[in-house]
């Protein structure tokens, strides 16, 4: 179950939220080849984020999944940063991403684990 949690320090409207969630779902589906029915994208409310000594607009994104093989994190980083730039005019160097590859036994769903 891929999970994407987006933290940001700037306000966005409901349409931007939905559009970015859809973009993240599409990226995860295409790069990780995971069905959308298992992909969760959480957009957190704006937080006080200081990145690189500045409180200019920034994002911290957590990507967790069962399986992040080989070059997958690099591919995801490229696509996620491009999406943030496209949707919010956010410079790619203001996006920080943490990738976590978790074993299936550590993900619960529908009364069981993966």
mmCIF file of N, CA and C in Angstrom:
data_model
loop_
_atom_site.group_PDB
_atom_site.id
_atom_site.type_symbol
_atom_site.label_atom_id
_atom_site.label_comp_id
_atom_site.label_asym_id
_atom_site.label_seq_id
_atom_site.Cartn_x
_atom_site.Cartn_y
_atom_site.Cartn_z
ATOM 1 N N UNK A 1 0.839 -1.186 0.000
ATOM 2 C CA UNK A 1 0.000 0.000 0.000
ATOM 3 C C UNK A 1 0.869 1.228 0.000
ATOM 4 N N UNK A 2 1.111 1.844 -1.139
ATOM 5 C CA UNK A 2 1.865 3.088 -1.143
ATOM 6 C C UNK A 2 1.096 4.192 -0.427
ATOM 7 N N UNK A 3 1.834 4.955 0.355
ATOM 8 C CA UNK A 3 1.270 6.057 1.105
ATOM 9 C C UNK A 3 2.138 7.275 0.853
ATOM 10 N N UNK A 4 1.509 8.369 0.457
ATOM 11 C CA UNK A 4 2.210 9.626 0.221
ATOM 12 C C UNK A 4 1.608 10.659 1.166
ATOM 13 N N UNK A 5 2.458 11.265 1.987
ATOM 14 C CA UNK A 5 2.014 12.314 2.906
ATOM 15 C C UNK A 5 2.734 13.594 2.518
ATOM 16 N N UNK A 6 1.958 14.625 2.219
ATOM 17 C CA UNK A 6 2.508 15.888 1.742
ATOM 18 C C UNK A 6 2.356 16.951 2.823
ATOM 19 N N UNK A 7 3.483 17.464 3.282
ATOM 20 C CA UNK A 7 3.529 18.565 4.240
ATOM 21 C C UNK A 7 3.984 19.805 3.465
ATOM 22 N N UNK A 8 3.376 20.931 3.758
ATOM 23 C CA UNK A 8 3.738 22.162 3.051
ATOM 24 C C UNK A 8 3.592 23.352 3.987
ATOM 25 N N UNK A 9 4.178 24.472 3.616
ATOM 26 C CA UNK A 9 4.074 25.675 4.436
ATOM 27 C C UNK A 9 3.340 26.799 3.709
ATOM 28 N N UNK A 10 2.475 26.460 2.776
ATOM 29 C CA UNK A 10 1.720 27.460 2.032
ATOM 30 C C UNK A 10 0.294 26.950 1.802
ATOM 31 N N UNK A 11 -0.619 27.889 1.646
ATOM 32 C CA UNK A 11 -2.033 27.551 1.475
ATOM 33 C C UNK A 11 -2.325 27.175 0.019
ATOM 34 N N UNK A 12 -3.254 26.240 -0.145
ATOM 35 C CA UNK A 12 -3.763 25.881 -1.467
ATOM 36 C C UNK A 12 -5.272 25.701 -1.358
ATOM 37 N N UNK A 13 -5.944 25.775 -2.501
ATOM 38 C CA UNK A 13 -7.395 25.616 -2.473
ATOM 39 C C UNK A 13 -7.770 24.150 -2.697
ATOM 40 N N UNK A 14 -9.059 23.874 -2.599
ATOM 41 C CA UNK A 14 -9.549 22.496 -2.677
ATOM 42 C C UNK A 14 -9.260 21.857 -4.040
ATOM 43 N N UNK A 15 -9.393 22.636 -5.111
ATOM 44 C CA UNK A 15 -9.102 22.099 -6.444
ATOM 45 C C UNK A 15 -7.625 21.737 -6.570
ATOM 46 N N UNK A 16 -6.746 22.608 -6.091
ATOM 47 C CA UNK A 16 -5.313 22.316 -6.143
ATOM 48 C C UNK A 16 -4.993 21.058 -5.335
ATOM 49 N N UNK A 17 -5.663 20.919 -4.192
ATOM 50 C CA UNK A 17 -5.451 19.731 -3.356
ATOM 51 C C UNK A 17 -5.807 18.475 -4.134
ATOM 52 N N UNK A 18 -6.999 18.433 -4.705
ATOM 53 C CA UNK A 18 -7.450 17.267 -5.456
ATOM 54 C C UNK A 18 -6.589 16.991 -6.679
ATOM 55 N N UNK A 19 -6.212 18.053 -7.390
ATOM 56 C CA UNK A 19 -5.382 17.879 -8.584
ATOM 57 C C UNK A 19 -4.019 17.294 -8.224
ATOM 58 N N UNK A 20 -3.425 17.769 -7.118
ATOM 59 C CA UNK A 20 -2.110 17.255 -6.722
ATOM 60 C C UNK A 20 -2.221 15.824 -6.205
ATOM 61 N N UNK A 21 -3.285 15.528 -5.470
ATOM 62 C CA UNK A 21 -3.493 14.148 -5.024
ATOM 63 C C UNK A 21 -3.624 13.206 -6.222
ATOM 64 N N UNK A 22 -4.361 13.629 -7.237
ATOM 65 C CA UNK A 22 -4.496 12.816 -8.450
ATOM 66 C C UNK A 22 -3.152 12.636 -9.147
ATOM 67 N N UNK A 23 -2.369 13.711 -9.204
ATOM 68 C CA UNK A 23 -1.045 13.624 -9.831
ATOM 69 C C UNK A 23 -0.149 12.652 -9.070
ATOM 70 N N UNK A 24 -0.171 12.713 -7.743
ATOM 71 C CA UNK A 24 0.655 11.804 -6.946
ATOM 72 C C UNK A 24 0.207 10.353 -7.142
ATOM 73 N N UNK A 25 -1.095 10.127 -7.175
ATOM 74 C CA UNK A 25 -1.618 8.772 -7.420
ATOM 75 C C UNK A 25 -1.164 8.252 -8.777
ATOM 76 N N UNK A 26 -1.239 9.108 -9.792
ATOM 77 C CA UNK A 26 -0.820 8.701 -11.138
ATOM 78 C C UNK A 26 0.672 8.370 -11.164
ATOM 79 N N UNK A 27 1.483 9.190 -10.522
ATOM 80 C CA UNK A 27 2.930 8.952 -10.490
ATOM 81 C C UNK A 27 3.238 7.621 -9.813
ATOM 82 N N UNK A 28 2.633 7.397 -8.650
ATOM 83 C CA UNK A 28 2.879 6.154 -7.915
ATOM 84 C C UNK A 28 2.424 4.950 -8.738
ATOM 85 N N UNK A 29 1.243 5.055 -9.337
ATOM 86 C CA UNK A 29 0.725 3.950 -10.157
ATOM 87 C C UNK A 29 1.677 3.647 -11.316
ATOM 88 N N UNK A 30 2.138 4.681 -12.005
ATOM 89 C CA UNK A 30 2.973 4.493 -13.188
ATOM 90 C C UNK A 30 4.389 4.015 -12.860
ATOM 91 N N UNK A 31 4.983 4.554 -11.818
ATOM 92 C CA UNK A 31 6.370 4.205 -11.493
ATOM 93 C C UNK A 31 6.458 2.896 -10.713
ATOM 94 N N UNK A 32 5.567 2.717 -9.732
ATOM 95 C CA UNK A 32 5.626 1.517 -8.896
ATOM 96 C C UNK A 32 4.748 0.380 -9.413
ATOM 97 N N UNK A 33 3.915 0.677 -10.393
ATOM 98 C CA UNK A 33 2.998 -0.336 -10.949
ATOM 99 C C UNK A 33 2.098 -0.917 -9.857
ATOM 100 N N UNK A 34 1.597 -0.022 -8.992
ATOM 101 C CA UNK A 34 0.681 -0.426 -7.921
ATOM 102 C C UNK A 34 -0.728 0.020 -8.299
ATOM 103 N N UNK A 35 -1.724 -0.805 -8.046
ATOM 104 C CA UNK A 35 -3.106 -0.415 -8.356
ATOM 105 C C UNK A 35 -3.547 0.777 -7.505
ATOM 106 N N UNK A 36 -4.288 1.682 -8.134
ATOM 107 C CA UNK A 36 -4.759 2.872 -7.418
ATOM 108 C C UNK A 36 -5.591 2.540 -6.194
ATOM 109 N N UNK A 37 -6.236 1.372 -6.202
ATOM 110 C CA UNK A 37 -7.079 1.027 -5.054
ATOM 111 C C UNK A 37 -6.257 0.917 -3.763
ATOM 112 N N UNK A 38 -4.934 0.778 -3.871
ATOM 113 C CA UNK A 38 -4.077 0.664 -2.687
ATOM 114 C C UNK A 38 -3.303 1.944 -2.377
ATOM 115 N N UNK A 39 -3.398 2.955 -3.226
ATOM 116 C CA UNK A 39 -2.603 4.171 -3.067
ATOM 117 C C UNK A 39 -3.369 5.190 -2.224
ATOM 118 N N UNK A 40 -2.685 5.702 -1.193
ATOM 119 C CA UNK A 40 -3.266 6.727 -0.323
ATOM 120 C C UNK A 40 -2.401 7.978 -0.394
ATOM 121 N N UNK A 41 -3.042 9.127 -0.620
ATOM 122 C CA UNK A 41 -2.331 10.406 -0.656
ATOM 123 C C UNK A 41 -2.979 11.328 0.366
ATOM 124 N N UNK A 42 -2.194 11.768 1.330
ATOM 125 C CA UNK A 42 -2.683 12.637 2.403
ATOM 126 C C UNK A 42 -2.058 14.013 2.232
ATOM 127 N N UNK A 43 -2.894 15.033 2.139
ATOM 128 C CA UNK A 43 -2.422 16.418 2.078
ATOM 129 C C UNK A 43 -2.637 17.042 3.452
ATOM 130 N N UNK A 44 -1.569 17.281 4.148
ATOM 131 C CA UNK A 44 -1.630 17.904 5.472
ATOM 132 C C UNK A 44 -1.935 19.391 5.338
ATOM 133 N N UNK A 45 -2.528 19.963 6.391
ATOM 134 C CA UNK A 45 -2.728 21.408 6.435
ATOM 135 C C UNK A 45 -1.369 22.091 6.501
ATOM 136 N N UNK A 46 -1.305 23.350 6.093
ATOM 137 C CA UNK A 46 -0.020 24.050 6.136
ATOM 138 C C UNK A 46 0.600 24.012 7.538
ATOM 139 N N UNK A 47 1.922 23.892 7.558
ATOM 140 C CA UNK A 47 2.693 23.832 8.801
ATOM 141 C C UNK A 47 3.812 24.853 8.723
ATOM 142 N N UNK A 48 4.370 25.156 9.876
ATOM 143 C CA UNK A 48 5.552 26.017 9.914
ATOM 144 C C UNK A 48 6.751 25.172 9.495
ATOM 145 N N UNK A 49 7.215 25.363 8.264
ATOM 146 C CA UNK A 49 8.374 24.627 7.753
ATOM 147 C C UNK A 49 9.451 25.634 7.393
ATOM 148 N N UNK A 50 10.610 25.452 7.953
ATOM 149 C CA UNK A 50 11.783 26.243 7.590
ATOM 150 C C UNK A 50 12.756 25.281 6.933
ATOM 151 N N UNK A 51 13.096 25.554 5.693
ATOM 152 C CA UNK A 51 13.952 24.668 4.911
ATOM 153 C C UNK A 51 15.093 25.494 4.335
ATOM 154 N N UNK A 52 16.320 25.061 4.567
ATOM 155 C CA UNK A 52 17.483 25.775 4.061
ATOM 156 C C UNK A 52 17.606 27.170 4.652
ATOM 157 N N UNK A 53 17.134 27.340 5.900
ATOM 158 C CA UNK A 53 17.214 28.635 6.566
ATOM 159 C C UNK A 53 16.173 29.635 6.106
ATOM 160 N N UNK A 54 15.178 29.181 5.337
ATOM 161 C CA UNK A 54 14.168 30.084 4.789
ATOM 162 C C UNK A 54 12.774 29.514 5.022
ATOM 163 N N UNK A 55 11.805 30.416 5.200
ATOM 164 C CA UNK A 55 10.421 29.963 5.288
ATOM 165 C C UNK A 55 9.674 30.236 3.981
ATOM 166 N N UNK A 56 10.414 30.362 2.872
ATOM 167 C CA UNK A 56 9.802 30.432 1.544
ATOM 168 C C UNK A 56 9.009 29.149 1.309
ATOM 169 N N UNK A 57 8.059 29.164 0.365
ATOM 170 C CA UNK A 57 7.275 27.959 0.111
ATOM 171 C C UNK A 57 8.156 26.721 -0.068
ATOM 172 N N UNK A 58 7.745 25.654 0.619
ATOM 173 C CA UNK A 58 8.497 24.399 0.596
ATOM 174 C C UNK A 58 7.563 23.236 0.872
ATOM 175 N N UNK A 59 8.014 22.036 0.492
ATOM 176 C CA UNK A 59 7.275 20.804 0.760
ATOM 177 C C UNK A 59 8.228 19.761 1.314
ATOM 178 N N UNK A 60 7.683 18.962 2.228
ATOM 179 C CA UNK A 60 8.350 17.761 2.708
ATOM 180 C C UNK A 60 7.374 16.635 2.424
ATOM 181 N N UNK A 61 7.782 15.669 1.620
ATOM 182 C CA UNK A 61 6.892 14.603 1.182
ATOM 183 C C UNK A 61 7.453 13.262 1.645
ATOM 184 N N UNK A 62 6.586 12.466 2.260
ATOM 185 C CA UNK A 62 6.948 11.119 2.695
ATOM 186 C C UNK A 62 6.316 10.127 1.717
ATOM 187 N N UNK A 63 7.124 9.222 1.186
ATOM 188 C CA UNK A 63 6.634 8.175 0.293
ATOM 189 C C UNK A 63 7.001 6.846 0.927
ATOM 190 N N UNK A 64 5.978 6.072 1.295
ATOM 191 C CA UNK A 64 6.181 4.776 1.931
ATOM 192 C C UNK A 64 5.513 3.714 1.086
ATOM 193 N N UNK A 65 6.212 2.578 0.904
ATOM 194 C CA UNK A 65 5.649 1.528 0.065
ATOM 195 C C UNK A 65 6.289 0.192 0.378
ATOM 196 N N UNK A 66 5.576 -0.851 0.035
ATOM 197 C CA UNK A 66 6.150 -2.184 0.029
ATOM 198 C C UNK A 66 6.868 -2.298 -1.320
ATOM 199 N N UNK A 67 8.167 -2.203 -1.293
ATOM 200 C CA UNK A 67 8.952 -2.313 -2.512
ATOM 201 C C UNK A 67 9.261 -0.983 -3.168
ATOM 202 N N UNK A 68 10.519 -0.573 -3.070
ATOM 203 C CA UNK A 68 11.043 0.598 -3.784
ATOM 204 C C UNK A 68 12.373 0.169 -4.410
ATOM 205 N N UNK A 69 12.313 -0.691 -5.412
ATOM 206 C CA UNK A 69 13.529 -1.294 -5.948
ATOM 207 C C UNK A 69 14.403 -0.349 -6.759
ATOM 208 N N UNK A 70 15.692 -0.650 -6.791
ATOM 209 C CA UNK A 70 16.666 -0.020 -7.676
ATOM 210 C C UNK A 70 16.576 1.485 -7.799
ATOM 211 N N UNK A 71 16.329 1.926 -9.001
ATOM 212 C CA UNK A 71 16.287 3.355 -9.317
ATOM 213 C C UNK A 71 14.921 3.988 -9.061
ATOM 214 N N UNK A 72 14.008 3.225 -8.502
ATOM 215 C CA UNK A 72 12.643 3.725 -8.287
ATOM 216 C C UNK A 72 12.612 5.036 -7.500
ATOM 217 N N UNK A 73 13.320 5.170 -6.366
ATOM 218 C CA UNK A 73 13.280 6.450 -5.659
ATOM 219 C C UNK A 73 13.746 7.631 -6.521
ATOM 220 N N UNK A 74 14.768 7.434 -7.341
ATOM 221 C CA UNK A 74 15.242 8.513 -8.221
ATOM 222 C C UNK A 74 14.170 8.914 -9.231
ATOM 223 N N UNK A 75 13.500 7.922 -9.808
ATOM 224 C CA UNK A 75 12.427 8.204 -10.761
ATOM 225 C C UNK A 75 11.271 8.929 -10.082
ATOM 226 N N UNK A 76 10.904 8.458 -8.899
ATOM 227 C CA UNK A 76 9.817 9.107 -8.154
ATOM 228 C C UNK A 76 10.196 10.537 -7.791
ATOM 229 N N UNK A 77 11.428 10.744 -7.339
ATOM 230 C CA UNK A 77 11.870 12.088 -6.964
ATOM 231 C C UNK A 77 11.735 13.049 -8.138
ATOM 232 N N UNK A 78 12.196 12.629 -9.286
ATOM 233 C CA UNK A 78 12.113 13.469 -10.486
ATOM 234 C C UNK A 78 10.668 13.828 -10.802
ATOM 235 N N UNK A 79 9.795 12.836 -10.831
ATOM 236 C CA UNK A 79 8.395 13.074 -11.202
ATOM 237 C C UNK A 79 7.645 13.890 -10.148
ATOM 238 N N UNK A 80 7.899 13.606 -8.874
ATOM 239 C CA UNK A 80 7.224 14.345 -7.795
ATOM 240 C C UNK A 80 7.656 15.804 -7.796
ATOM 241 N N UNK A 81 8.955 16.052 -7.948
ATOM 242 C CA UNK A 81 9.442 17.433 -7.984
ATOM 243 C C UNK A 81 8.874 18.194 -9.179
ATOM 244 N N UNK A 82 8.793 17.532 -10.327
ATOM 245 C CA UNK A 82 8.200 18.168 -11.504
ATOM 246 C C UNK A 82 6.724 18.488 -11.275
ATOM 247 N N UNK A 83 6.004 17.592 -10.603
ATOM 248 C CA UNK A 83 4.584 17.833 -10.320
ATOM 249 C C UNK A 83 4.407 19.012 -9.371
ATOM 250 N N UNK A 84 5.257 19.110 -8.346
ATOM 251 C CA UNK A 84 5.169 20.240 -7.414
ATOM 252 C C UNK A 84 5.443 21.558 -8.128
ATOM 253 N N UNK A 85 6.385 21.532 -9.040
ATOM 254 C CA UNK A 85 6.693 22.734 -9.811
ATOM 255 C C UNK A 85 5.521 23.098 -10.729
ATOM 256 N N UNK A 86 4.951 22.098 -11.382
ATOM 257 C CA UNK A 86 3.833 22.319 -12.303
ATOM 258 C C UNK A 86 2.587 22.831 -11.573
ATOM 259 N N UNK A 87 2.229 22.191 -10.465
ATOM 260 C CA UNK A 87 0.973 22.517 -9.783
ATOM 261 C C UNK A 87 1.058 23.763 -8.896
ATOM 262 N N UNK A 88 2.239 24.046 -8.345
ATOM 263 C CA UNK A 88 2.352 25.132 -7.367
ATOM 264 C C UNK A 88 3.439 26.149 -7.697
ATOM 265 N N UNK A 89 4.078 26.026 -8.858
ATOM 266 C CA UNK A 89 5.222 26.876 -9.216
ATOM 267 C C UNK A 89 6.292 26.836 -8.130
ATOM 268 N N UNK A 90 6.424 25.690 -7.497
ATOM 269 C CA UNK A 90 7.388 25.504 -6.421
ATOM 270 C C UNK A 90 8.715 25.051 -7.021
ATOM 271 N N UNK A 91 9.795 25.799 -6.777
ATOM 272 C CA UNK A 91 11.092 25.365 -7.302
ATOM 273 C C UNK A 91 11.427 23.955 -6.798
ATOM 274 N N UNK A 92 11.990 23.138 -7.677
ATOM 275 C CA UNK A 92 12.271 21.754 -7.327
ATOM 276 C C UNK A 92 13.245 21.632 -6.157
ATOM 277 N N UNK A 93 14.087 22.635 -5.964
ATOM 278 C CA UNK A 93 15.025 22.562 -4.835
ATOM 279 C C UNK A 93 14.384 22.962 -3.506
ATOM 280 N N UNK A 94 13.064 23.181 -3.525
ATOM 281 C CA UNK A 94 12.315 23.460 -2.292
ATOM 282 C C UNK A 94 11.428 22.267 -1.913
ATOM 283 N N UNK A 95 11.682 21.117 -2.533
ATOM 284 C CA UNK A 95 10.937 19.882 -2.258
ATOM 285 C C UNK A 95 11.913 18.864 -1.683
ATOM 286 N N UNK A 96 11.605 18.360 -0.514
ATOM 287 C CA UNK A 96 12.429 17.350 0.150
ATOM 288 C C UNK A 96 11.576 16.096 0.275
ATOM 289 N N UNK A 97 12.109 14.946 -0.104
ATOM 290 C CA UNK A 97 11.332 13.705 -0.129
ATOM 291 C C UNK A 97 12.044 12.630 0.676
ATOM 292 N N UNK A 98 11.284 11.957 1.525
ATOM 293 C CA UNK A 98 11.796 10.806 2.282
ATOM 294 C C UNK A 98 11.126 9.548 1.752
ATOM 295 N N UNK A 99 11.934 8.564 1.363
ATOM 296 C CA UNK A 99 11.413 7.291 0.871
ATOM 297 C C UNK A 99 11.619 6.216 1.931
ATOM 298 N N UNK A 100 10.583 5.418 2.152
ATOM 299 C CA UNK A 100 10.654 4.306 3.094
ATOM 300 C C UNK A 100 10.141 3.055 2.415
ATOM 301 N N UNK A 101 10.992 2.032 2.356
ATOM 302 C CA UNK A 101 10.613 0.730 1.813
ATOM 303 C C UNK A 101 10.292 -0.163 3.005
ATOM 304 N N UNK A 102 9.020 -0.488 3.175
ATOM 305 C CA UNK A 102 8.577 -1.274 4.324
ATOM 306 C C UNK A 102 8.207 -2.685 3.914
ATOM 307 N N UNK A 103 8.528 -3.679 4.743
ATOM 308 C CA UNK A 103 8.103 -5.051 4.425
ATOM 309 C C UNK A 103 6.578 -5.170 4.512
ATOM 310 N N UNK A 104 6.020 -6.020 3.677
ATOM 311 C CA UNK A 104 4.571 -6.207 3.631
ATOM 312 C C UNK A 104 3.949 -6.565 4.963
ATOM 313 N N UNK A 105 4.677 -7.295 5.788
ATOM 314 C CA UNK A 105 4.129 -7.693 7.087
ATOM 315 C C UNK A 105 3.909 -6.499 8.019
ATOM 316 N N UNK A 106 4.468 -5.342 7.672
ATOM 317 C CA UNK A 106 4.321 -4.144 8.495
ATOM 318 C C UNK A 106 3.178 -3.239 8.029
ATOM 319 N N UNK A 107 2.405 -3.684 7.032
ATOM 320 C CA UNK A 107 1.263 -2.923 6.522
ATOM 321 C C UNK A 107 -0.002 -3.737 6.756
ATOM 322 N N UNK A 108 -0.911 -3.200 7.553
ATOM 323 C CA UNK A 108 -2.188 -3.846 7.789
ATOM 324 C C UNK A 108 -3.258 -3.289 6.887
ATOM 325 N N UNK A 109 -4.147 -4.165 6.443
ATOM 326 C CA UNK A 109 -5.268 -3.760 5.614
ATOM 327 C C UNK A 109 -6.292 -4.888 5.580
ATOM 328 N N UNK A 110 -7.539 -4.537 5.686
ATOM 329 C CA UNK A 110 -8.642 -5.481 5.522
ATOM 330 C C UNK A 110 -8.511 -6.697 6.445
ATOM 331 N N UNK A 111 -8.057 -6.444 7.659
ATOM 332 C CA UNK A 111 -7.956 -7.504 8.647
ATOM 333 C C UNK A 111 -6.715 -8.388 8.531
ATOM 334 N N UNK A 112 -5.800 -8.013 7.657
ATOM 335 C CA UNK A 112 -4.578 -8.801 7.476
ATOM 336 C C UNK A 112 -3.416 -7.899 7.173
ATOM 337 N N UNK A 113 -2.353 -8.483 6.677
ATOM 338 C CA UNK A 113 -1.181 -7.714 6.255
ATOM 339 C C UNK A 113 -0.819 -8.125 4.837
ATOM 340 N N UNK A 114 0.088 -7.379 4.243
ATOM 341 C CA UNK A 114 0.540 -7.693 2.893
ATOM 342 C C UNK A 114 1.721 -8.632 2.940
#
